[in-house]
mmCIF file of C-alpha atoms in Angstrom:
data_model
loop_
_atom_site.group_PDB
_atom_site.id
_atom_site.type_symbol
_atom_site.label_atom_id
_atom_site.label_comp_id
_atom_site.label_asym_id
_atom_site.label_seq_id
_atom_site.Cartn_x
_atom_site.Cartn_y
_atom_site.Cartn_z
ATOM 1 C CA UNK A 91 48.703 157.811 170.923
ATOM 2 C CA UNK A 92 45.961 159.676 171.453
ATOM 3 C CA UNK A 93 43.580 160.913 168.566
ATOM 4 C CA UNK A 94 44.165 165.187 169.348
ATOM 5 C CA UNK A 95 48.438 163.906 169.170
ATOM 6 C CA UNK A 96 47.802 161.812 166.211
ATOM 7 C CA UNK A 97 46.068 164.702 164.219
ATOM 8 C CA UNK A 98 48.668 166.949 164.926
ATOM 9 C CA UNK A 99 51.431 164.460 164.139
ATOM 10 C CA UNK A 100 49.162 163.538 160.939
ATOM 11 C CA UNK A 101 49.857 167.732 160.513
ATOM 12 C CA UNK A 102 52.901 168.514 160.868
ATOM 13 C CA UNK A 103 54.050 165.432 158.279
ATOM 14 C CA UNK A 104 51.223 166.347 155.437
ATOM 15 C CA UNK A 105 52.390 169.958 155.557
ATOM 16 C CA UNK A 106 55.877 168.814 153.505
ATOM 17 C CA UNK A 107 55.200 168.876 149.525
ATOM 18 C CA UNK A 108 54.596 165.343 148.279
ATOM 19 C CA UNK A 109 51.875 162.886 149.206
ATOM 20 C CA UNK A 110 52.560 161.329 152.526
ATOM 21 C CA UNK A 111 51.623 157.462 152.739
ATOM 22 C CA UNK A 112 49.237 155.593 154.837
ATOM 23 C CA UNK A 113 52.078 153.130 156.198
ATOM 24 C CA UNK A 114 54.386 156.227 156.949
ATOM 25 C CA UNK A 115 52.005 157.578 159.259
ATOM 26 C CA UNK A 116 51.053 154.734 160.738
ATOM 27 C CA UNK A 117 54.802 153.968 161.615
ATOM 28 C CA UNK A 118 55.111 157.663 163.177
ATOM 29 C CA UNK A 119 51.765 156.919 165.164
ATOM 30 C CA UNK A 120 52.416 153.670 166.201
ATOM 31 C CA UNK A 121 48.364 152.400 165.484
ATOM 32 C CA UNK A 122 47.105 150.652 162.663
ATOM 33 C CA UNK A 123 46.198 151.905 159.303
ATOM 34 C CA UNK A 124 42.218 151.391 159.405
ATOM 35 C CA UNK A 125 42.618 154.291 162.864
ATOM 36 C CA UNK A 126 45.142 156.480 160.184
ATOM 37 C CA UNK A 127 42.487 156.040 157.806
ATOM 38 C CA UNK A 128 39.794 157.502 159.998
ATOM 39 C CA UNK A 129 41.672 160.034 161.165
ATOM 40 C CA UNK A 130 42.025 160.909 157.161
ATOM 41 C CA UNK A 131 38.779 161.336 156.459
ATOM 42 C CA UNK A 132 38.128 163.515 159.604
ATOM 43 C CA UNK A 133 40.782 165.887 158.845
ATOM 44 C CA UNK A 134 39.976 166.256 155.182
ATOM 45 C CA UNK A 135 36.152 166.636 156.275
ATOM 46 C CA UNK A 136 37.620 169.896 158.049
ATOM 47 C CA UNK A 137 39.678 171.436 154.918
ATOM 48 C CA UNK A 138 43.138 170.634 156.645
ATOM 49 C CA UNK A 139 44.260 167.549 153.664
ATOM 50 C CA UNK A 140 43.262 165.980 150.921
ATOM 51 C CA UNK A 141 43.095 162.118 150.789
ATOM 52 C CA UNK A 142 45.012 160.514 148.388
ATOM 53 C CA UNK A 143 45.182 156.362 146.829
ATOM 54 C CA UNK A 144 47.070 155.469 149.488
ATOM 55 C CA UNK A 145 47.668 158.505 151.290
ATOM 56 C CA UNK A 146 47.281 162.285 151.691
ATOM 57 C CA UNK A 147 48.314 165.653 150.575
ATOM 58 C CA UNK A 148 48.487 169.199 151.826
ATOM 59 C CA UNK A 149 45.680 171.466 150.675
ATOM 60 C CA UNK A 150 47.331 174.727 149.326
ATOM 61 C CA UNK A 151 46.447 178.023 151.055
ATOM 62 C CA UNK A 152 42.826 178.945 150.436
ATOM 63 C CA UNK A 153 44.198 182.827 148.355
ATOM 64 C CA UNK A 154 46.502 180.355 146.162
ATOM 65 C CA UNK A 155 45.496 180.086 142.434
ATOM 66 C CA UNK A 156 46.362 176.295 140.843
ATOM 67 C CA UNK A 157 48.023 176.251 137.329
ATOM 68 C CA UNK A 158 45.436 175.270 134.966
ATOM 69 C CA UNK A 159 47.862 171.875 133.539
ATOM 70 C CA UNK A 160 47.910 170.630 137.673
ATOM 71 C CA UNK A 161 44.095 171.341 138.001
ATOM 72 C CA UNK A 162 43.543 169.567 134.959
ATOM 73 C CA UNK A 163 45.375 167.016 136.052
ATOM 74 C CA UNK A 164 43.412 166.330 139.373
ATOM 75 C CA UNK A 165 40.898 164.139 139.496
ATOM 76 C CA UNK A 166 40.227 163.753 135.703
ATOM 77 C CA UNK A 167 38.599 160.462 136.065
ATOM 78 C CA UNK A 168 36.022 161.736 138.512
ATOM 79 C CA UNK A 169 35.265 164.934 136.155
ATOM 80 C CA UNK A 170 34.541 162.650 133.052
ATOM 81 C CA UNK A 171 32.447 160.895 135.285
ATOM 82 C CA UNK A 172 30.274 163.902 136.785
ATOM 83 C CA UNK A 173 30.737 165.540 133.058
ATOM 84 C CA UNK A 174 28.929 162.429 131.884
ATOM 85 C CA UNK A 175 26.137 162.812 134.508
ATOM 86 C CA UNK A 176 26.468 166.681 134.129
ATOM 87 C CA UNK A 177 25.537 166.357 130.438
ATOM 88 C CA UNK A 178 22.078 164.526 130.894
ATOM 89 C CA UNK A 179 20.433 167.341 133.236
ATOM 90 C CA UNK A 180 20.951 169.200 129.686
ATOM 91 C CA UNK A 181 17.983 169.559 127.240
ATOM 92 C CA UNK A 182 18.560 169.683 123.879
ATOM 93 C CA UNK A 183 17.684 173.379 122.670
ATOM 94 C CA UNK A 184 18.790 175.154 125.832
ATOM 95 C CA UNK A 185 20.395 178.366 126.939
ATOM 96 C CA UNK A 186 23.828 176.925 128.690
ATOM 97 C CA UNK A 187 26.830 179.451 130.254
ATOM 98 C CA UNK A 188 30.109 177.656 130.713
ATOM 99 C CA UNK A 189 31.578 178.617 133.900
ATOM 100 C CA UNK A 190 35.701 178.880 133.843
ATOM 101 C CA UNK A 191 37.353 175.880 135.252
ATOM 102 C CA UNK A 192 38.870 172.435 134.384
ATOM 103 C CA UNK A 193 35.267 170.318 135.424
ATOM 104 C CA UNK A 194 33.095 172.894 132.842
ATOM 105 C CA UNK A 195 35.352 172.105 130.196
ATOM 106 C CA UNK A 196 34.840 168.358 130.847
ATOM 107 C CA UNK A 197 31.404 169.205 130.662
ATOM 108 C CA UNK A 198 31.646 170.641 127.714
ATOM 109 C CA UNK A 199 33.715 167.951 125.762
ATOM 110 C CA UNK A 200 30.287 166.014 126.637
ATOM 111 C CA UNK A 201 27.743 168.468 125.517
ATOM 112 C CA UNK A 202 29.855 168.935 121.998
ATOM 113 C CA UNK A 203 27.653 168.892 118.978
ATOM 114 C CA UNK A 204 24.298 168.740 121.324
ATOM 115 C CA UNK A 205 21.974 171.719 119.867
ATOM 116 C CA UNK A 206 22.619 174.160 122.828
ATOM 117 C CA UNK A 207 23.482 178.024 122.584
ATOM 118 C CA UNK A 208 26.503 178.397 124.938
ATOM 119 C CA UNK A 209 28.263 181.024 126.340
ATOM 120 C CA UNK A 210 31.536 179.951 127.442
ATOM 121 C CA UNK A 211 33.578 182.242 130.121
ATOM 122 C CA UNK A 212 37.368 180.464 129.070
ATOM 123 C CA UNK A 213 38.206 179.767 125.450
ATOM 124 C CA UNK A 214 39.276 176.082 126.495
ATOM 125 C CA UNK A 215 35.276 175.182 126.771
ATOM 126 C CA UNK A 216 34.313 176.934 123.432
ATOM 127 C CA UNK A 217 37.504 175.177 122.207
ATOM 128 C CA UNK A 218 35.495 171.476 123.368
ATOM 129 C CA UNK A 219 32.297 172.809 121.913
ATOM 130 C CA UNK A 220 33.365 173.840 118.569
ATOM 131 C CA UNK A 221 35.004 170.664 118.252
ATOM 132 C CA UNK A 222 31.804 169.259 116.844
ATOM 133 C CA UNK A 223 29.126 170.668 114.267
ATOM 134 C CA UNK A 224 25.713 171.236 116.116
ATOM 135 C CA UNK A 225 26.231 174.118 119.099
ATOM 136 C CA UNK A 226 26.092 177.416 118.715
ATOM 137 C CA UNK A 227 29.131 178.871 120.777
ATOM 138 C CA UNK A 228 29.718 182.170 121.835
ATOM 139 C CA UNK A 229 32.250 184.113 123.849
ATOM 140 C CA UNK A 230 32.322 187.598 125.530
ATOM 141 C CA UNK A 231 35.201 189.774 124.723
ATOM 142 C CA UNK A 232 37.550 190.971 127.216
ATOM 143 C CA UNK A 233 41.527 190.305 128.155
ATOM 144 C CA UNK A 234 42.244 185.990 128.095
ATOM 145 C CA UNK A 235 44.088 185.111 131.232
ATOM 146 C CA UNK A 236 47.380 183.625 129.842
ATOM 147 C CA UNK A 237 46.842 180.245 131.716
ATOM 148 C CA UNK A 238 43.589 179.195 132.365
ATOM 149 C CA UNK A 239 42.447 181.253 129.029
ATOM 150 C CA UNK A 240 39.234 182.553 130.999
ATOM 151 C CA UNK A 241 38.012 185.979 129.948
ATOM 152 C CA UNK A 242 37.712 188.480 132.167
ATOM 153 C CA UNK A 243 36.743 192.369 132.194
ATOM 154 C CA UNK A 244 33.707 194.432 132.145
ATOM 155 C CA UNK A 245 32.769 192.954 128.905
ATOM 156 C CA UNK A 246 32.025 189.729 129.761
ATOM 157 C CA UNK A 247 30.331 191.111 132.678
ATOM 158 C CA UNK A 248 27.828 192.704 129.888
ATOM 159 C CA UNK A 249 27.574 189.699 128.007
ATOM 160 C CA UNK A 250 26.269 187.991 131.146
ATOM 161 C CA UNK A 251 24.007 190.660 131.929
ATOM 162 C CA UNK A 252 22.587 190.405 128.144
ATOM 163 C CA UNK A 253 22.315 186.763 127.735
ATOM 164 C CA UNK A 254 19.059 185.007 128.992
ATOM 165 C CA UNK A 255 19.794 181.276 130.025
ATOM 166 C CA UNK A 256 17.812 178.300 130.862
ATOM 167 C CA UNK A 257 21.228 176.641 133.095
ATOM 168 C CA UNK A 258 24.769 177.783 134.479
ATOM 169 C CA UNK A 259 27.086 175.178 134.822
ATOM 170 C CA UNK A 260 29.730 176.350 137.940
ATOM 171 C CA UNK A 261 32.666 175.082 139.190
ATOM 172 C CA UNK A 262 33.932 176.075 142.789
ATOM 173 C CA UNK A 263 37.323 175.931 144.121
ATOM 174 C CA UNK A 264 35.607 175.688 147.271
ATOM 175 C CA UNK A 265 32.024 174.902 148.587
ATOM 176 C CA UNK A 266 31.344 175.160 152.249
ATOM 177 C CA UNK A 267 28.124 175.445 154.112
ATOM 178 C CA UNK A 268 29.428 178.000 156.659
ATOM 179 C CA UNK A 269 31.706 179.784 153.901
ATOM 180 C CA UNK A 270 29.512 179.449 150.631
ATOM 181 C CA UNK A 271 30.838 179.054 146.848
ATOM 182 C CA UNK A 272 33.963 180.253 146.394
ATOM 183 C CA UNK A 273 36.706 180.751 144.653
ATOM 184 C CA UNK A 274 40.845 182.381 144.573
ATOM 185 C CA UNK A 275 40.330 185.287 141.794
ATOM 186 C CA UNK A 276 38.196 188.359 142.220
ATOM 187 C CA UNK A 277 37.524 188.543 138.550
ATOM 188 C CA UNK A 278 36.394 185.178 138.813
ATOM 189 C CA UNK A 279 34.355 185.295 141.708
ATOM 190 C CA UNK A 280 33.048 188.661 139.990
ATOM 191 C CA UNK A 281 32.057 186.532 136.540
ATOM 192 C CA UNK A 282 30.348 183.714 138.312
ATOM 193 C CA UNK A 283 28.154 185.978 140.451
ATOM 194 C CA UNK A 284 26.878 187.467 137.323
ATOM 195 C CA UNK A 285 26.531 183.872 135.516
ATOM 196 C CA UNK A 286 24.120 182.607 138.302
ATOM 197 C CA UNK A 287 22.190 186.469 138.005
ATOM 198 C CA UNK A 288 21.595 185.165 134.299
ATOM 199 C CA UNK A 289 20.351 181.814 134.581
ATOM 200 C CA UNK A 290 17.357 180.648 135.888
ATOM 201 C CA UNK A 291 18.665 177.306 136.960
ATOM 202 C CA UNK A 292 22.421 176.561 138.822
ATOM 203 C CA UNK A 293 24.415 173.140 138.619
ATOM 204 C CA UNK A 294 27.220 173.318 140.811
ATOM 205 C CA UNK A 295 29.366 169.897 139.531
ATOM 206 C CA UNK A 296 32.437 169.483 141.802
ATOM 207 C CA UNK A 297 34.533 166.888 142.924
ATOM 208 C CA UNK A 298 34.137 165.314 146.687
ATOM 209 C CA UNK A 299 37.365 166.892 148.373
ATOM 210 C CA UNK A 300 36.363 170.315 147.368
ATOM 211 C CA UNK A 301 32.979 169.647 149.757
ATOM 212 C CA UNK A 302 33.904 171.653 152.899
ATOM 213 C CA UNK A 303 37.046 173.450 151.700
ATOM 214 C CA UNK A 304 37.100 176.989 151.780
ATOM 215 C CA UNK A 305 38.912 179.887 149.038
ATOM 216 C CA UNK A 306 39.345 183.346 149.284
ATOM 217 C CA UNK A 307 36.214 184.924 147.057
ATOM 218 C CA UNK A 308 32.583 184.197 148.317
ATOM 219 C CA UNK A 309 30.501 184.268 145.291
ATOM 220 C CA UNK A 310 27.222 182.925 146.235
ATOM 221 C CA UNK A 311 25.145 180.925 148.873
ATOM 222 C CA UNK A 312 24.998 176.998 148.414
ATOM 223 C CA UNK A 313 21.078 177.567 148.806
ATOM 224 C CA UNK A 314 21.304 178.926 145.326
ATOM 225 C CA UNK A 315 21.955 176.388 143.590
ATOM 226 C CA UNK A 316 19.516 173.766 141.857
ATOM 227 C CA UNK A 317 21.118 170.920 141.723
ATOM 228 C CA UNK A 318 25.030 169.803 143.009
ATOM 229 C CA UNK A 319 26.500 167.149 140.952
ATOM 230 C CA UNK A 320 29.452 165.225 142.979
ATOM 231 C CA UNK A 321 30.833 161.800 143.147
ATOM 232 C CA UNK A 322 29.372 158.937 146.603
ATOM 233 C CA UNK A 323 32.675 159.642 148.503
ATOM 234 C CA UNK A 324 31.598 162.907 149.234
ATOM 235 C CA UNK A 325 30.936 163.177 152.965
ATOM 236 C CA UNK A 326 27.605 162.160 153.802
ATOM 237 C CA UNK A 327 26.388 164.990 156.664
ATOM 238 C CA UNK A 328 27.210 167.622 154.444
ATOM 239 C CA UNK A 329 25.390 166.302 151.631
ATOM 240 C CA UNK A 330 22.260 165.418 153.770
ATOM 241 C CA UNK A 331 22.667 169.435 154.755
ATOM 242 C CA UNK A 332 22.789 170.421 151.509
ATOM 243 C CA UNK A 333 19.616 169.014 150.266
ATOM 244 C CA UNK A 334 17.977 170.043 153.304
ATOM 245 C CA UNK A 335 18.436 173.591 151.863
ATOM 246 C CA UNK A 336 16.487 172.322 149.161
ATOM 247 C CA UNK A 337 19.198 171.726 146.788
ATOM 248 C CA UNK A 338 19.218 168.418 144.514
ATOM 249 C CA UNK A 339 21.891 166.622 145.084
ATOM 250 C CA UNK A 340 22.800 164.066 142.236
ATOM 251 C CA UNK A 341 25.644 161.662 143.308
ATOM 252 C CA UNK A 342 27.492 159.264 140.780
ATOM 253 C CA UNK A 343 29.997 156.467 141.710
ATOM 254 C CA UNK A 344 33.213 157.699 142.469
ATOM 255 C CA UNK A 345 36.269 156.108 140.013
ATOM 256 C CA UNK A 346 37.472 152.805 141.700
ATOM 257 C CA UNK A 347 41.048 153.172 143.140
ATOM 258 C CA UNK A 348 40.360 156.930 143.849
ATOM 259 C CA UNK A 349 40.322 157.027 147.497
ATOM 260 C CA UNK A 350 41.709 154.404 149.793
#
C-alpha cells in the first residue's frame, strides 16, 4: 500500500474514540509495524493524531476545551518531569505569574515553599503553593471557572497590568510556528497575553505532542518567548526552528514507555 493510502487508512481508523493499536493498523495496511510507526510520527508532526504506548489517538477539534480531570490526566509523568526542570530556571526571590493549566500547576507543586512572590491565574496553583510555608501567593479577583478553577474577568486583567515580574510561566494548548501560542478560551487567550505584557522573561513548558498542534485563540508569537521547556521526543526540525528564532530551548528526557 502506498504511503498517501496508508495515511488515509491510518485516518479514517484514528478518527473512532479510543486509542487505535500499532498491530491493528498494521493488519488493515498490510506492512510492518516499524513503516506504521513512521507513518505515526509524520502524521502527528502535522496535528492530525497523537501517538500513543503502543498506538495512537485522535486529536480533538482545535475550538474544543478538555475537562481539567482528562488534561490532568495526560501526560503527568512528562509534566513532573519538565516541572522539575521548570523549577531550576527559578531564582529564589523572584517575581513568578502562574499561567492557568494542568503543566503550571505541576510547576508549582515544585516551586512550593521556594521564596518567590506568585501570582497565580487558577486557584489549583495557589492551592500547590500554599501548600508549603515560604511563598508569598497571590490571586486576582474575578469569576472561578467551575472546572479548571482559573480566574477570569477584567480584574485579573488589572492585576496583570499592576504586577511587575521577573518570569511567566505559560502553558499552550497549542504551539505552532506558522499558527503561534494558542489556546481554546478567549478569556484565556485574553489573560495570557497580558501575563507575557507583565513579565520581562517567558517560559513556555509544554509537552512534545502539543509542538505543531494548533487551537482556536492566538495569543502570542513563539519568538516571544525566552526559553521553551519540552521533553527529547519532541520533533527535532521544529525545535532546531525554534531556537533559530532565538528562543532557548531546554529539552529533558522524555518518561520511558511514553512513546513507542
Amino acid at each position: 500500500m502506498e504511503r498517501e493510502q496508508r495515511h488515509k487508512v491510518i485516518m479514517r481508523t484514528i478518527d473512532r474514540p479510543g486509542i487505535t493499536r500499532i498491530d491493528a493498523l498494521t493488519e488493515l495496511t498490510g506492512v510492518s509495524a516499524v513503516t506504521i510507526r513512521r507513518d505515526l510520527v509524520e502524521l502527528e508532526q502535522a496535528g492530525f493524531l497523537a501517538r500513543t504506548h503502543g498506538g495512537a489517538k485522535r486529536v480533538p477539534k482545535r475550538g474544543t476545551p478538555q475537562p481539567f480531570a482528562v488534561r490532568q490526566a495526560e501526560d503527568r509523568e512528562a509534566k513532573r518531569i519538565l516541572a522539575q526542570a521548570t523549577a531550576q530556571l527559578i531564582a529564589d526571590d523572584e517575581a513568578v505569574i502562574f499561567d492557568n493549566g494542568t503543566t503550571c500547576q505541576a510547576v508549582a507543586q515544585e516551586l512550593a515553599g521556594r521564596p518567590i512572590t506568585a501570582l497565580c491565574l487558577s486557584l489549583h496553583s495557589a492551592v500547590a503553593l500554599g501548600s508549603r510555608a515560604g511563598t508569598n501567593v497571590f490571586i486576582p479577583g474575578g469569576p472561578v471557572e467551575n472546572d479548571s478553577l482559573a480566574l477570569s474577568g477584567p480584574a485579573v486583567i488589572t492585576a496583570l497590568r499592576d504586577f511587575s515580574a521577573d518570569v511567566v510561566i505559560l502553558g499552550s494548548c497549542s504551539t505552532s510556528l506558522e499558527h503561534g501560542l494558542a489556546t481554546t478560551t478567549y478569556d484565556d487567550a485574553e489573560n495570557k497575553r497580558a501575563a507575557i505584557h507583565a513579565a520581562n522573561r517567558r517560559i513556555l513548558v509544554v509537552a512534545a505532542r502539543k509542538l505543531n498542534h494548533v487551537s482556536t485563540f492566538r495569543f502570542a508569537d513563539v519568538a516571544v518567548l525566552h526559553q521553551l521547556v519540552t521533553t527529547t521526543d519532541a520533533p527535532r526540525e521544529i525545535l532546531a526552528e525554534i531556537r533559530d528564532l532565538g528562543v532557548q530551548v531546554i529539552t529533558v528526557p522524555a518518561p520511558d514507555g511514553q512513546r513507542s
